[in-house]
PDB file of C-alpha atoms in Angstrom:
ATOM      1  CA  ASN A   1     109.965  -2.694  88.056  1.00 39.00           C
ATOM      2  CA  THR A   2     113.872  -3.422  87.912  1.00 41.00           C
ATOM      3  CA  MET A   3     113.919  -5.635  84.498  1.00 43.00           C
ATOM      4  CA  TRP A   4     115.360  -2.985  82.936  1.00 45.00           C
ATOM      5  CA  LEU A   5     118.374  -2.496  85.511  1.00 46.00           C
ATOM      6  CA  ASP A   6     119.180  -6.087  84.434  1.00 50.00           C
ATOM      7  CA  ASP A   7     119.043  -5.620  80.678  1.00 58.00           C
ATOM      8  CA  LEU A   8     121.371  -2.450  81.892  1.00 55.00           C
ATOM      9  CA  SER A   9     123.623  -4.350  83.808  1.00 59.00           C
ATOM     10  CA  LEU A  10     123.935  -6.940  80.655  1.00 63.00           C
ATOM     11  CA  ARG A  11     124.761  -4.107  78.261  1.00 71.00           C
ATOM     12  CA  VAL A  12     127.445  -2.668  80.510  1.00 66.00           C
ATOM     13  CA  GLN A  13     129.212  -5.973  80.726  1.00 67.00           C
ATOM     14  CA  GLU A  14     129.342  -6.683  77.270  1.00 73.00           C
ATOM     15  CA  LEU A  15     130.570  -3.281  76.915  1.00 74.00           C
ATOM     16  CA  LYS A  16     133.487  -3.758  79.109  1.00 69.00           C
ATOM     17  CA  GLN A  17     134.321  -7.184  77.290  1.00 75.00           C
ATOM     18  CA  GLU A  18     134.346  -5.683  73.914  1.00 77.00           C
ATOM     19  CA  ASN A  19     135.834  -2.407  74.843  1.00 78.00           C
ATOM     20  CA  PRO A  20     139.113  -2.530  77.211  1.00 77.00           C
ATOM     21  CA  ASN A  21     139.405   1.209  77.340  1.00 77.00           C
ATOM     22  CA  ALA A  22     135.532   1.512  77.963  1.00 74.00           C
ATOM     23  CA  ALA A  23     135.885  -0.857  80.485  1.00 72.00           C
ATOM     24  CA  GLU A  24     138.775   0.703  82.980  1.00 74.00           C
ATOM     25  CA  ILE A  25     136.305   3.941  82.428  1.00 77.00           C
ATOM     26  CA  ILE A  26     133.328   1.843  83.615  1.00 69.00           C
ATOM     27  CA  SER A  27     135.071   0.601  86.129  1.00 68.00           C
ATOM     28  CA  GLU A  28     136.227   3.407  87.640  1.00 72.00           C
ATOM     29  CA  MET A  29     132.813   5.025  87.646  1.00 72.00           C
ATOM     30  CA  GLU A  30     131.649   2.406  89.580  1.00 63.00           C
ATOM     31  CA  GLU A  31     134.010   2.382  92.138  1.00 65.00           C
ATOM     32  CA  ASN A  32     133.563   5.851  92.401  1.00 65.00           C
ATOM     33  CA  GLN A  33     129.677   5.410  92.571  1.00 63.00           C
ATOM     34  CA  THR A  34     130.240   3.102  95.704  1.00 62.00           C
ATOM     35  CA  ILE A  35     132.457   5.537  97.452  1.00 61.00           C
ATOM     36  CA  PHE A  36     129.584   8.030  96.887  1.00 62.00           C
ATOM     37  CA  LEU A  37     126.913   5.880  98.151  1.00 66.00           C
ATOM     38  CA  SER A  38     128.949   4.611 100.716  1.00 64.00           C
ATOM     39  CA  HIS A  39     129.691   7.884 102.169  1.00 62.00           C
ATOM     40  CA  ILE A  40     125.886   9.137 101.766  1.00 71.00           C
ATOM     41  CA  SER A  41     124.877   5.840 104.014  1.00 69.00           C
ATOM     42  CA  HIS A  42     127.599   6.332 106.305  1.00 65.00           C
ATOM     43  CA  GLU A  43     125.993   9.913 107.380  1.00 70.00           C
ATOM     44  CA  LEU A  44     122.626   9.123 107.132  1.00 77.00           C
ATOM     45  CA  ARG A  45     123.705   6.118 109.616  1.00 74.00           C
ATOM     46  CA  ASN A  46     124.982   8.528 111.910  1.00 75.00           C
ATOM     47  CA  VAL A  47     122.050  11.288 112.150  1.00 79.00           C
ATOM     48  CA  LEU A  48     119.472   8.123 112.117  1.00 81.00           C
ATOM     49  CA  THR A  49     121.773   6.772 114.954  1.00 81.00           C
ATOM     50  CA  LEU A  50     121.367   9.885 116.853  1.00 83.00           C
ATOM     51  CA  MET A  51     117.419  10.258 116.497  1.00 84.00           C
ATOM     52  CA  ASN A  52     116.949   6.272 117.648  1.00 82.00           C
ATOM     53  CA  SER A  53     119.197   7.520 120.569  1.00 85.00           C
ATOM     54  CA  SER A  54     117.175  10.485 121.138  1.00 87.00           C
ATOM     55  CA  LEU A  55     113.672   8.986 121.165  1.00 87.00           C
ATOM     56  CA  GLN A  56     114.821   6.097 123.708  1.00 86.00           C
ATOM     57  CA  PHE A  57     116.073   8.768 126.018  1.00 86.00           C
ATOM     58  CA  LEU A  58     112.443  10.904 125.384  1.00 88.00           C
ATOM     59  CA  GLU A  59     110.990   7.538 126.189  1.00 87.00           C
ATOM     60  CA  THR A  60     112.745   6.957 129.616  1.00 88.00           C
ATOM     61  CA  SER A  61     112.770  10.581 130.473  1.00 88.00           C
ATOM     62  CA  HIS A  62     109.170  11.348 129.747  1.00 89.00           C
ATOM     63  CA  PRO A  63     107.172   7.929 130.376  1.00 88.00           C
ATOM     64  CA  GLU A  64     103.965   9.646 129.231  1.00 89.00           C
ATOM     65  CA  ILE A  65     105.296  10.305 125.754  1.00 87.00           C
ATOM     66  CA  MET A  66     104.262   6.354 125.131  1.00 87.00           C
ATOM     67  CA  MET A  67     100.570   7.603 125.581  1.00 87.00           C
ATOM     68  CA  TYR A  68     101.022   9.934 121.984  1.00 85.00           C
ATOM     69  CA  LYS A  69      98.991   7.998 119.876  1.00 84.00           C
ATOM     70  CA  TYR A  70     101.453   7.691 117.186  1.00 86.00           C
ATOM     71  CA  TRP A  71     104.727   7.437 119.119  1.00 88.00           C
ATOM     72  CA  ARG A  72     104.882   3.423 118.192  1.00 85.00           C
ATOM     73  CA  GLU A  73     104.906   4.411 114.387  1.00 86.00           C
ATOM     74  CA  VAL A  74     107.786   7.188 114.750  1.00 87.00           C
ATOM     75  CA  LYS A  75     110.041   4.617 116.313  1.00 85.00           C
ATOM     76  CA  LYS A  76     108.881   2.207 114.341  1.00 83.00           C
ATOM     77  CA  ASP A  77     109.933   4.143 111.415  1.00 83.00           C
ATOM     78  CA  CYS A  78     113.217   5.245 112.527  1.00 83.00           C
ATOM     79  CA  SER A  79     114.117   1.952 113.277  1.00 80.00           C
ATOM     80  CA  TYR A  80     113.285   1.189 109.580  1.00 75.00           C
ATOM     81  CA  MET A  81     115.430   3.847 108.291  1.00 81.00           C
ATOM     82  CA  LEU A  82     118.209   2.870 110.193  1.00 78.00           C
ATOM     83  CA  SER A  83     118.161  -0.820 109.352  1.00 75.00           C
ATOM     84  CA  PHE A  84     118.009   0.189 105.520  1.00 75.00           C
ATOM     85  CA  VAL A  85     120.545   2.470 105.920  1.00 77.00           C
ATOM     86  CA  ASN A  86     122.842   0.139 107.654  1.00 72.00           C
ATOM     87  CA  GLN A  87     121.976  -3.012 104.865  1.00 71.00           C
ATOM     88  CA  MET A  88     122.687  -0.433 102.195  1.00 72.00           C
ATOM     89  CA  ASN A  89     125.935   0.237 103.771  1.00 71.00           C
ATOM     90  CA  ASP A  90     126.359  -3.200 103.458  1.00 71.00           C
ATOM     91  CA  TYR A  91     125.330  -3.887  99.783  1.00 72.00           C
ATOM     92  CA  ASN A  92     127.788  -1.210  98.912  1.00 70.00           C
ATOM     93  CA  ASN A  93     130.447  -2.670 100.649  1.00 70.00           C
ATOM     94  CA  SER A  94     129.869  -5.929 100.119  1.00 69.00           C
ATOM     95  CA  ILE A  95     132.177  -6.747  96.905  1.00 74.00           C
ATOM     96  CA  ARG A  96     135.019  -5.253  99.000  1.00 77.00           C
ATOM     97  CA  LEU A  97     136.936  -8.604 100.606  1.00 82.00           C
ATOM     98  CA  ASP A  98     139.562  -8.772 102.949  1.00 84.00           C
ATOM     99  CA  CYS A  99     140.522 -12.287 103.009  1.00 88.00           C
ATOM    100  CA  GLN A 100     142.276 -14.876 105.247  1.00 89.00           C
ATOM    101  CA  LYS A 101     142.338 -18.396 106.048  1.00 91.00           C
ATOM    102  CA  VAL A 102     139.197 -19.148 107.310  1.00 92.00           C
ATOM    103  CA  ASP A 103     138.352 -22.566 108.938  1.00 93.00           C
ATOM    104  CA  LEU A 104     134.667 -22.676 107.344  1.00 93.00           C
ATOM    105  CA  TYR A 105     133.397 -25.195 109.258  1.00 93.00           C
ATOM    106  CA  LYS A 106     133.936 -23.449 112.626  1.00 94.00           C
ATOM    107  CA  LEU A 107     132.447 -20.491 111.037  1.00 94.00           C
ATOM    108  CA  LEU A 108     129.333 -21.914 109.885  1.00 95.00           C
ATOM    109  CA  ARG A 109     129.062 -23.750 113.457  1.00 94.00           C
ATOM    110  CA  ASP A 110     129.174 -20.356 115.122  1.00 94.00           C
ATOM    111  CA  THR A 111     126.499 -18.667 112.951  1.00 93.00           C
ATOM    112  CA  TYR A 112     124.215 -21.876 113.660  1.00 95.00           C
ATOM    113  CA  GLN A 113     124.666 -21.137 117.391  1.00 94.00           C
ATOM    114  CA  ALA A 114     123.761 -17.415 117.222  1.00 92.00           C
ATOM    115  CA  CYS A 115     120.743 -17.821 115.433  1.00 92.00           C
ATOM    116  CA  LEU A 116     119.586 -20.911 118.405  1.00 93.00           C
ATOM    117  CA  PRO A 117     118.320 -18.002 120.284  1.00 91.00           C
ATOM    118  CA  LEU A 118     115.525 -17.214 117.297  1.00 91.00           C
ATOM    119  CA  THR A 119     113.736 -20.925 118.447  1.00 92.00           C
ATOM    120  CA  GLU A 120     113.551 -20.752 121.875  1.00 90.00           C
ATOM    121  CA  ASN A 121     110.172 -20.650 123.202  1.00 89.00           C
ATOM    122  CA  THR A 122     109.115 -21.962 119.540  1.00 91.00           C
ATOM    123  CA  GLU A 123     108.320 -25.125 117.597  1.00 92.00           C
ATOM    124  CA  LYS A 124     110.910 -24.417 115.083  1.00 94.00           C
ATOM    125  CA  ILE A 125     114.163 -26.733 115.134  1.00 95.00           C
ATOM    126  CA  LEU A 126     117.582 -25.947 113.911  1.00 95.00           C
ATOM    127  CA  THR A 127     119.513 -28.615 113.066  1.00 96.00           C
ATOM    128  CA  PHE A 128     123.722 -28.271 111.741  1.00 96.00           C
ATOM    129  CA  ARG A 129     125.411 -31.173 110.112  1.00 94.00           C
ATOM    130  CA  CYS A 130     128.801 -31.116 108.571  1.00 92.00           C
ATOM    131  CA  GLN A 131     131.160 -33.354 106.428  1.00 85.00           C
ATOM    132  CA  SER A 132     134.356 -34.730 108.224  1.00 79.00           C
ATOM    133  CA  ASP A 133     136.724 -33.179 105.783  1.00 84.00           C
ATOM    134  CA  ILE A 134     136.038 -29.752 104.946  1.00 88.00           C
ATOM    135  CA  PRO A 135     138.840 -27.461 104.448  1.00 87.00           C
ATOM    136  CA  ALA A 136     140.068 -24.229 105.155  1.00 89.00           C
ATOM    137  CA  ILE A 137     139.240 -21.774 102.785  1.00 91.00           C
ATOM    138  CA  TYR A 138     140.747 -18.222 101.930  1.00 90.00           C
ATOM    139  CA  ALA A 139     137.736 -15.932 102.337  1.00 92.00           C
ATOM    140  CA  ASP A 140     136.406 -12.877 103.991  1.00 89.00           C
ATOM    141  CA  LYS A 141     135.422 -14.438 107.504  1.00 91.00           C
ATOM    142  CA  THR A 142     132.982 -11.272 108.494  1.00 87.00           C
ATOM    143  CA  LYS A 143     131.402 -11.150 105.062  1.00 88.00           C
ATOM    144  CA  LEU A 144     130.756 -14.905 104.857  1.00 93.00           C
ATOM    145  CA  TYR A 145     128.964 -15.071 108.559  1.00 91.00           C
ATOM    146  CA  GLU A 146     127.185 -12.081 107.533  1.00 88.00           C
ATOM    147  CA  ALA A 147     125.640 -14.409 104.865  1.00 91.00           C
ATOM    148  CA  PHE A 148     125.312 -17.305 106.129  1.00 95.00           C
ATOM    149  CA  LEU A 149     123.233 -15.134 109.142  1.00 91.00           C
ATOM    150  CA  ASN A 150     121.054 -13.881 106.807  1.00 89.00           C
ATOM    151  CA  LEU A 151     120.100 -17.119 104.711  1.00 94.00           C
ATOM    152  CA  ILE A 152     119.548 -19.040 108.202  1.00 95.00           C
ATOM    153  CA  LYS A 153     117.389 -15.846 109.749  1.00 91.00           C
ATOM    154  CA  ASN A 154     115.393 -15.810 106.260  1.00 90.00           C
ATOM    155  CA  ALA A 155     114.864 -19.674 106.438  1.00 93.00           C
ATOM    156  CA  LEU A 156     113.563 -19.705 110.393  1.00 93.00           C
ATOM    157  CA  GLU A 157     111.202 -16.828 109.424  1.00 89.00           C
ATOM    158  CA  ALA A 158     110.014 -18.401 106.080  1.00 89.00           C
ATOM    159  CA  ILE A 159     108.127 -20.955 108.874  1.00 90.00           C
ATOM    160  CA  ASP A 160     105.155 -19.771 110.136  1.00 83.00           C
ATOM    161  CA  GLU A 161     104.427 -21.705 113.964  1.00 83.00           C
ATOM    162  CA  LYS A 162     106.370 -25.093 113.654  1.00 89.00           C
ATOM    163  CA  GLY A 163     109.244 -26.417 111.419  1.00 93.00           C
ATOM    164  CA  ILE A 164     112.500 -27.219 110.571  1.00 95.00           C
ATOM    165  CA  VAL A 165     115.585 -25.275 109.464  1.00 96.00           C
ATOM    166  CA  ASN A 166     118.591 -27.936 108.370  1.00 96.00           C
ATOM    167  CA  VAL A 167     122.473 -26.399 107.649  1.00 96.00           C
ATOM    168  CA  THR A 168     124.376 -28.330 106.039  1.00 96.00           C
ATOM    169  CA  LEU A 169     128.314 -28.260 104.989  1.00 96.00           C
ATOM    170  CA  THR A 170     129.578 -30.253 102.286  1.00 94.00           C
ATOM    171  CA  THR A 171     132.543 -30.566  99.960  1.00 91.00           C
ATOM    172  CA  ASP A 172     133.939 -31.739  96.831  1.00 88.00           C
ATOM    173  CA  GLU A 173     137.017 -32.005  94.899  1.00 84.00           C
ATOM    174  CA  LYS A 174     136.903 -28.254  94.304  1.00 88.00           C
ATOM    175  CA  THR A 175     134.126 -26.839  95.998  1.00 91.00           C
ATOM    176  CA  VAL A 176     132.556 -26.198  99.294  1.00 94.00           C
ATOM    177  CA  ARG A 177     128.673 -26.001  99.877  1.00 94.00           C
ATOM    178  CA  ILE A 178     126.760 -24.634 101.911  1.00 95.00           C
ATOM    179  CA  SER A 179     122.854 -25.520 102.125  1.00 95.00           C
ATOM    180  CA  VAL A 180     120.013 -23.902 104.104  1.00 96.00           C
ATOM    181  CA  GLU A 181     117.123 -25.905 103.891  1.00 95.00           C
ATOM    182  CA  ASP A 182     113.415 -25.222 105.131  1.00 94.00           C
ATOM    183  CA  ASP A 183     110.264 -26.728 105.252  1.00 92.00           C
ATOM    184  CA  GLY A 184     108.068 -23.230 105.634  1.00 88.00           C
ATOM    185  CA  CYS A 185     105.941 -21.687 103.075  1.00 87.00           C
ATOM    186  CA  GLY A 186     107.963 -21.651  99.885  1.00 88.00           C
ATOM    187  CA  ILE A 187     108.187 -18.918  97.051  1.00 86.00           C
ATOM    188  CA  GLU A 188     105.849 -18.486  93.964  1.00 86.00           C
ATOM    189  CA  THR A 189     107.808 -19.224  90.787  1.00 83.00           C
ATOM    190  CA  GLU A 190     106.942 -15.500  89.653  1.00 81.00           C
ATOM    191  CA  LYS A 191     108.392 -14.102  92.966  1.00 82.00           C
ATOM    192  CA  LEU A 192     111.195 -16.417  92.736  1.00 81.00           C
ATOM    193  CA  VAL A 193     113.306 -15.033  90.090  1.00 77.00           C
ATOM    194  CA  HIS A 194     113.237 -11.298  91.356  1.00 79.00           C
ATOM    195  CA  ILE A 195     114.277 -12.387  94.971  1.00 82.00           C
ATOM    196  CA  PHE A 196     117.918 -11.304  94.853  1.00 81.00           C
ATOM    197  CA  GLU A 197     117.273  -7.955  93.115  1.00 76.00           C
ATOM    198  CA  PRO A 198     118.035  -4.954  95.177  1.00 71.00           C
ATOM    199  CA  PHE A 199     114.891  -3.443  96.893  1.00 67.00           C
ATOM    200  CA  VAL A 200     112.755  -5.931  95.958  1.00 65.00           C
ATOM    201  CA  THR A 201     110.968  -7.355  98.924  1.00 67.00           C
ATOM    202  CA  TYR A 202     107.714  -9.501  99.546  1.00 61.00           C
ATOM    203  CA  LYS A 203     108.428  -9.589 103.325  1.00 65.00           C
ATOM    204  CA  PRO A 204     106.214  -7.122 105.288  1.00 61.00           C
ATOM    205  CA  GLY A 205     108.861  -4.449 106.886  1.00 57.00           C
ATOM    206  CA  GLY A 206     111.485  -5.860 104.706  1.00 59.00           C
ATOM    207  CA  THR A 207     114.270  -3.547 102.720  1.00 61.00           C
ATOM    208  CA  GLY A 208     114.777  -5.589  99.507  1.00 66.00           C
ATOM    209  CA  LEU A 209     118.374  -5.741 100.154  1.00 73.00           C
ATOM    210  CA  GLY A 210     119.183  -8.802 102.429  1.00 79.00           C
ATOM    211  CA  LEU A 211     119.638 -11.443  99.642  1.00 86.00           C
ATOM    212  CA  PRO A 212     121.033  -8.558  97.356  1.00 84.00           C
ATOM    213  CA  VAL A 213     123.844  -8.604  99.722  1.00 84.00           C
ATOM    214  CA  VAL A 214     124.228 -12.211 100.080  1.00 89.00           C
ATOM    215  CA  ARG A 215     124.703 -12.756  96.344  1.00 89.00           C
ATOM    216  CA  ARG A 216     127.156 -10.102  95.845  1.00 86.00           C
ATOM    217  CA  ILE A 217     129.251 -11.492  98.442  1.00 89.00           C
ATOM    218  CA  ILE A 218     128.958 -14.854  97.152  1.00 91.00           C
ATOM    219  CA  ASP A 219     129.754 -13.627  93.695  1.00 89.00           C
ATOM    220  CA  ALA A 220     132.700 -11.855  95.150  1.00 87.00           C
ATOM    221  CA  HIS A 221     134.073 -14.610  96.425  1.00 90.00           C
ATOM    222  CA  GLY A 222     134.161 -16.398  93.200  1.00 89.00           C
ATOM    223  CA  GLY A 223     130.941 -18.774  94.311  1.00 91.00           C
ATOM    224  CA  HIS A 224     127.532 -18.766  93.365  1.00 91.00           C
ATOM    225  CA  ILE A 225     124.160 -19.583  95.212  1.00 92.00           C
ATOM    226  CA  THR A 226     120.885 -21.383  94.013  1.00 91.00           C
ATOM    227  CA  VAL A 227     117.628 -21.615  95.191  1.00 91.00           C
ATOM    228  CA  TYR A 228     114.721 -24.055  95.128  1.00 92.00           C
ATOM    229  CA  SER A 229     111.237 -23.472  96.155  1.00 90.00           C
ATOM    230  CA  ALA A 230     108.159 -25.141  96.315  1.00 88.00           C
ATOM    231  CA  VAL A 231     105.102 -23.476  97.570  1.00 89.00           C
ATOM    232  CA  GLY A 232     103.944 -25.161 100.607  1.00 87.00           C
ATOM    233  CA  LYS A 233     106.794 -27.216 100.982  1.00 89.00           C
ATOM    234  CA  GLY A 234     109.901 -25.447 101.471  1.00 91.00           C
ATOM    235  CA  THR A 235     113.098 -23.545 100.239  1.00 93.00           C
ATOM    236  CA  THR A 236     116.390 -24.852 100.001  1.00 94.00           C
ATOM    237  CA  MET A 237     119.180 -22.447  99.159  1.00 94.00           C
ATOM    238  CA  THR A 238     122.737 -23.424  98.675  1.00 95.00           C
ATOM    239  CA  ILE A 239     125.976 -21.752  98.503  1.00 95.00           C
ATOM    240  CA  THR A 240     128.779 -22.652  96.236  1.00 94.00           C
ATOM    241  CA  LEU A 241     132.062 -21.921  97.372  1.00 94.00           C
ATOM    242  CA  PRO A 242     135.498 -22.769  95.247  1.00 91.00           C
ATOM    243  CA  LYS A 243     138.413 -23.850  97.656  1.00 83.00           C
ATOM    244  CA  THR A 244     140.411 -21.010  96.178  1.00 73.00           C
ATOM    245  CA  LEU A 245     139.809 -17.634  95.115  1.00 57.00           C
ATOM    246  CA  PRO A 246     140.248 -16.350  91.483  1.00 49.00           C
ATOM    247  CA  VAL A 247     143.167 -14.632  90.720  1.00 43.00           C
ATOM    248  CA  GLU A 248     141.574 -11.382  90.248  1.00 42.00           C
ATOM    249  CA  ASN A 249     140.565 -11.480  93.969  1.00 39.00           C
TER     250      ASN A 249
END
């Protein structure tokens, strides 16, 4: 249960607003914690990468090892741990932005094209529509790509065998909006309120860090993400980004 984490986070934010001295100390502690966790995840990733490479070498050099009844599970567990550590590292670093002028249309189109192979040999359809007058924005190109890729892949995975995922890019006077809509299984209301909480997952083999990473990236850009979902009908996730970053970023 992660509800206590939400309460603690709220209390910390209130304290930071009420007491400038406390805000400075808390911010420094948060930064130190991020650095510490990043160091741990980096070291673990190095070890797990070596382990994964060793398992592949063993399989190539000694094919008979694949006959061991638990071999597949060993490889699967190692791959899962490596994926988990990589996503933990992404989560820790998701609020650190390296901003530049970004052609949002090109970035989202490239993400869309990167996901097209996921529809090969399936009855899944992936579409991309874009308003004609999308402005360039000041943002972290790599992190936005990661966020868009995550949402599109999630949407495609929400479709069992046949369905459509629509990616759209629109703009108004102050914001740009990226929507990823699928006609998949949908998300129950009781689960919907928890999908952005770290380590909460309803997907077999999931790490529970994908969507929290997305939210942290969008929050760091001064934007927000909203979700609409209906069971049996599908889910729409919409990212809204300001055309200019807040001053503090």
